[in-house]
Short mmCIF file of C-alpha atoms in Angstrom, two decimals:
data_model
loop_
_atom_site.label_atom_id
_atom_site.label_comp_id
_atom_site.label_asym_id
_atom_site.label_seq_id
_atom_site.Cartn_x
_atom_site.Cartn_y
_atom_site.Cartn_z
CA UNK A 8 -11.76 31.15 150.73
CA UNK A 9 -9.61 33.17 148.10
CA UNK A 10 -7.25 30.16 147.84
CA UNK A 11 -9.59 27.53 148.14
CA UNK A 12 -11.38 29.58 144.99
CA UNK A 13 -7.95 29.62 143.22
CA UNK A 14 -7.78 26.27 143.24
CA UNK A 15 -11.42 24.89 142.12
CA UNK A 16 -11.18 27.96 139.38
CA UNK A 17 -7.97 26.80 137.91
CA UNK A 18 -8.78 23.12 137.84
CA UNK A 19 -12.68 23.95 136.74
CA UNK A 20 -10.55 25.91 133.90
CA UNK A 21 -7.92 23.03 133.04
CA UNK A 22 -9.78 20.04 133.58
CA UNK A 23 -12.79 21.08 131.88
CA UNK A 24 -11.84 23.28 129.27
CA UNK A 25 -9.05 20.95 127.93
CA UNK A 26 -11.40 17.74 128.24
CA UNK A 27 -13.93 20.41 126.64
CA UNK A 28 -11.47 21.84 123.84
CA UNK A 29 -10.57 17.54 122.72
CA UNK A 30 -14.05 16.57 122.79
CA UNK A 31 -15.56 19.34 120.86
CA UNK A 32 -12.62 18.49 118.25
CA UNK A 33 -13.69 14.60 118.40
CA UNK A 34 -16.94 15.14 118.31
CA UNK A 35 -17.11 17.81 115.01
CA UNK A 36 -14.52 15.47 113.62
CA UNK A 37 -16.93 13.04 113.75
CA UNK A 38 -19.95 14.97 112.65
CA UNK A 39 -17.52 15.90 109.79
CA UNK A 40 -16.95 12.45 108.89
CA UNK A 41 -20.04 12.05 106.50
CA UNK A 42 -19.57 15.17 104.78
CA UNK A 43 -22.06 16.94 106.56
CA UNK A 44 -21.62 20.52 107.43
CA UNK A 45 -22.38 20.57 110.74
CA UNK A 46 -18.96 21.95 111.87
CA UNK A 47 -20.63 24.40 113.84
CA UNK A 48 -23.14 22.25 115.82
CA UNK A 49 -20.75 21.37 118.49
CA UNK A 50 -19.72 24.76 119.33
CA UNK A 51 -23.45 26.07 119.08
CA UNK A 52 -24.52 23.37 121.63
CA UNK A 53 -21.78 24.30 123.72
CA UNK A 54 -22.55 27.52 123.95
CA UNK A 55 -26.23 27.17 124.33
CA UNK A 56 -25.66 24.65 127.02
CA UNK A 57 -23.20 27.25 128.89
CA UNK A 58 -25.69 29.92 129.83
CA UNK A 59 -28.00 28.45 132.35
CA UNK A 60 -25.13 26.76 134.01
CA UNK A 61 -23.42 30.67 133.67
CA UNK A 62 -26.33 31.91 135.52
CA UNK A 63 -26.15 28.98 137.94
CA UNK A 64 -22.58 29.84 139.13
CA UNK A 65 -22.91 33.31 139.20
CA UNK A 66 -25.97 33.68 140.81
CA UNK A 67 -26.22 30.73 143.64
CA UNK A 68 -25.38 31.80 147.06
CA UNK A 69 -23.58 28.08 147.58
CA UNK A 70 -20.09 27.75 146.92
CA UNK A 71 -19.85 24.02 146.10
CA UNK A 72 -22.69 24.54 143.92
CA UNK A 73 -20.93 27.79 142.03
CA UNK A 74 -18.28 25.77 141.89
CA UNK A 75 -20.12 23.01 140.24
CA UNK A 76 -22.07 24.93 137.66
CA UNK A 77 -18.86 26.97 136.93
CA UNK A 78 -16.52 23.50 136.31
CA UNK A 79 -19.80 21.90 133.91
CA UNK A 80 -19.96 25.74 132.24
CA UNK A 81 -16.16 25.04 131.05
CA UNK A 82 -16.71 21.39 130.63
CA UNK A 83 -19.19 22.30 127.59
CA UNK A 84 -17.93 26.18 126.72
CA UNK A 85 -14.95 25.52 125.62
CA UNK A 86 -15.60 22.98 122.98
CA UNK A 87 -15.30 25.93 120.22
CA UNK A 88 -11.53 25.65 120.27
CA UNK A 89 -11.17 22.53 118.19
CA UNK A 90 -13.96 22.82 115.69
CA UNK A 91 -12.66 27.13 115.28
CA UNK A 92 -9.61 26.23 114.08
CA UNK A 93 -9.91 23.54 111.84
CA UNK A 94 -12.25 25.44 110.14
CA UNK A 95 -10.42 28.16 110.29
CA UNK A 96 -7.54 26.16 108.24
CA UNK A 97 -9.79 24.61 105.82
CA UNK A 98 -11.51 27.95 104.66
CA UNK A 99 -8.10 29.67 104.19
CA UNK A 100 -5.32 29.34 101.28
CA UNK A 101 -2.01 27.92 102.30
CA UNK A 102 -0.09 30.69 102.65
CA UNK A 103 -2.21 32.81 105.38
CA UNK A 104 -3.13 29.56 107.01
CA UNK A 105 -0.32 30.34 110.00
CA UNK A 106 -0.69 33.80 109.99
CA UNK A 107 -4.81 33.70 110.72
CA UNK A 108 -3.78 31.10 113.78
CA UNK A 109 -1.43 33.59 115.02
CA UNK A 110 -3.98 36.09 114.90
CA UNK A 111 -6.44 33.69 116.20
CA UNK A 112 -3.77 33.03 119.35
CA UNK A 113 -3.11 37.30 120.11
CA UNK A 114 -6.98 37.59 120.14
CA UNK A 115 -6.88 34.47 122.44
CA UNK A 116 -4.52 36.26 124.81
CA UNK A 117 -6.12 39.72 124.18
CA UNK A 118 -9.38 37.47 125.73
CA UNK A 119 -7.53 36.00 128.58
CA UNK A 120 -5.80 39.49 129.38
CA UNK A 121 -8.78 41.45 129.96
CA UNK A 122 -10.26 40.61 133.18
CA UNK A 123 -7.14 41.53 134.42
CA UNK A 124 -7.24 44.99 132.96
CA UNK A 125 -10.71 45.80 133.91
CA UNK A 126 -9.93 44.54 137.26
CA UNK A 127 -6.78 46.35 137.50
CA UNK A 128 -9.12 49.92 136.12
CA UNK A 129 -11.95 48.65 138.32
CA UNK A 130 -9.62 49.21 141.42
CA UNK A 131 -8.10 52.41 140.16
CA UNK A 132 -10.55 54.05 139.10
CA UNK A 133 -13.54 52.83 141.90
CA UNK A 134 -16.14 51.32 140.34
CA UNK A 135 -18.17 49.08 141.44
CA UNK A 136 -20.19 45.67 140.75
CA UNK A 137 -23.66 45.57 140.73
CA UNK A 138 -25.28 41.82 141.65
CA UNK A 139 -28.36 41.44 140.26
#
């Protein structure tokens, strides 16, 4: 199953994050369009949304499911990428504007780093995972 896993989680990561990351930018875009300032709706939703379908893949005994709930969990997550940074740009001056996005991008990585490292200090060091 570890390949079969490797496989669902990379294309539950691609496929729905990316689709996630453009619509959340479409979507505040158009939110935006009136002048409101609900920037930050999208990414609240998404996040909101995310939880019980967290809960749902972590805590189902049914792969296809997990899969499922873990693939719709990206699909609405990751809409915060978009909306972050465009905000992000409009709230800074001009001359710190690509420095904050290369801070933005190390944190990013720093993010996308860490399971490996607690993994990695997980294995070394023995500890173990508690299901609840």
């Amino acid at each position: 199953h570890i390949n079969d896993f490797a496989l669902m989680n990379a294309l539950a990561v691609s496929v729905g994050g990316v689709t996630s990351s453009v619509l959340g930018g479409y979507l505040t875009d158009k939110f935006a369009r009136n002048g409101s300032n609900l920037k930050t709706i999208v990414p609240l939703f998404g996040t909101i949304l995310a939880v019980p379908l967290w809960m749902g893949a972590i805590s189902t005994q049914n792969y296809q499911f997990s899969m499922f709930c873990l693939f719709l969990k990206y699909l609405v997550a990751e809409c915060w990428f978009g909306p972050t940074v465009g905000i992000l740009q409009e709230s800074l001056p001009n001359e710190v504007r690509g420095t904050s996005q290369g801070i933005l991008s190390i944190m990013t990585a720093v993010g996308n780093i860490a399971p490996i490292v607690i993994g990695s200090l997980s294995t070394k060091f023995g500890l173990q995972v508690n299901n609840f």
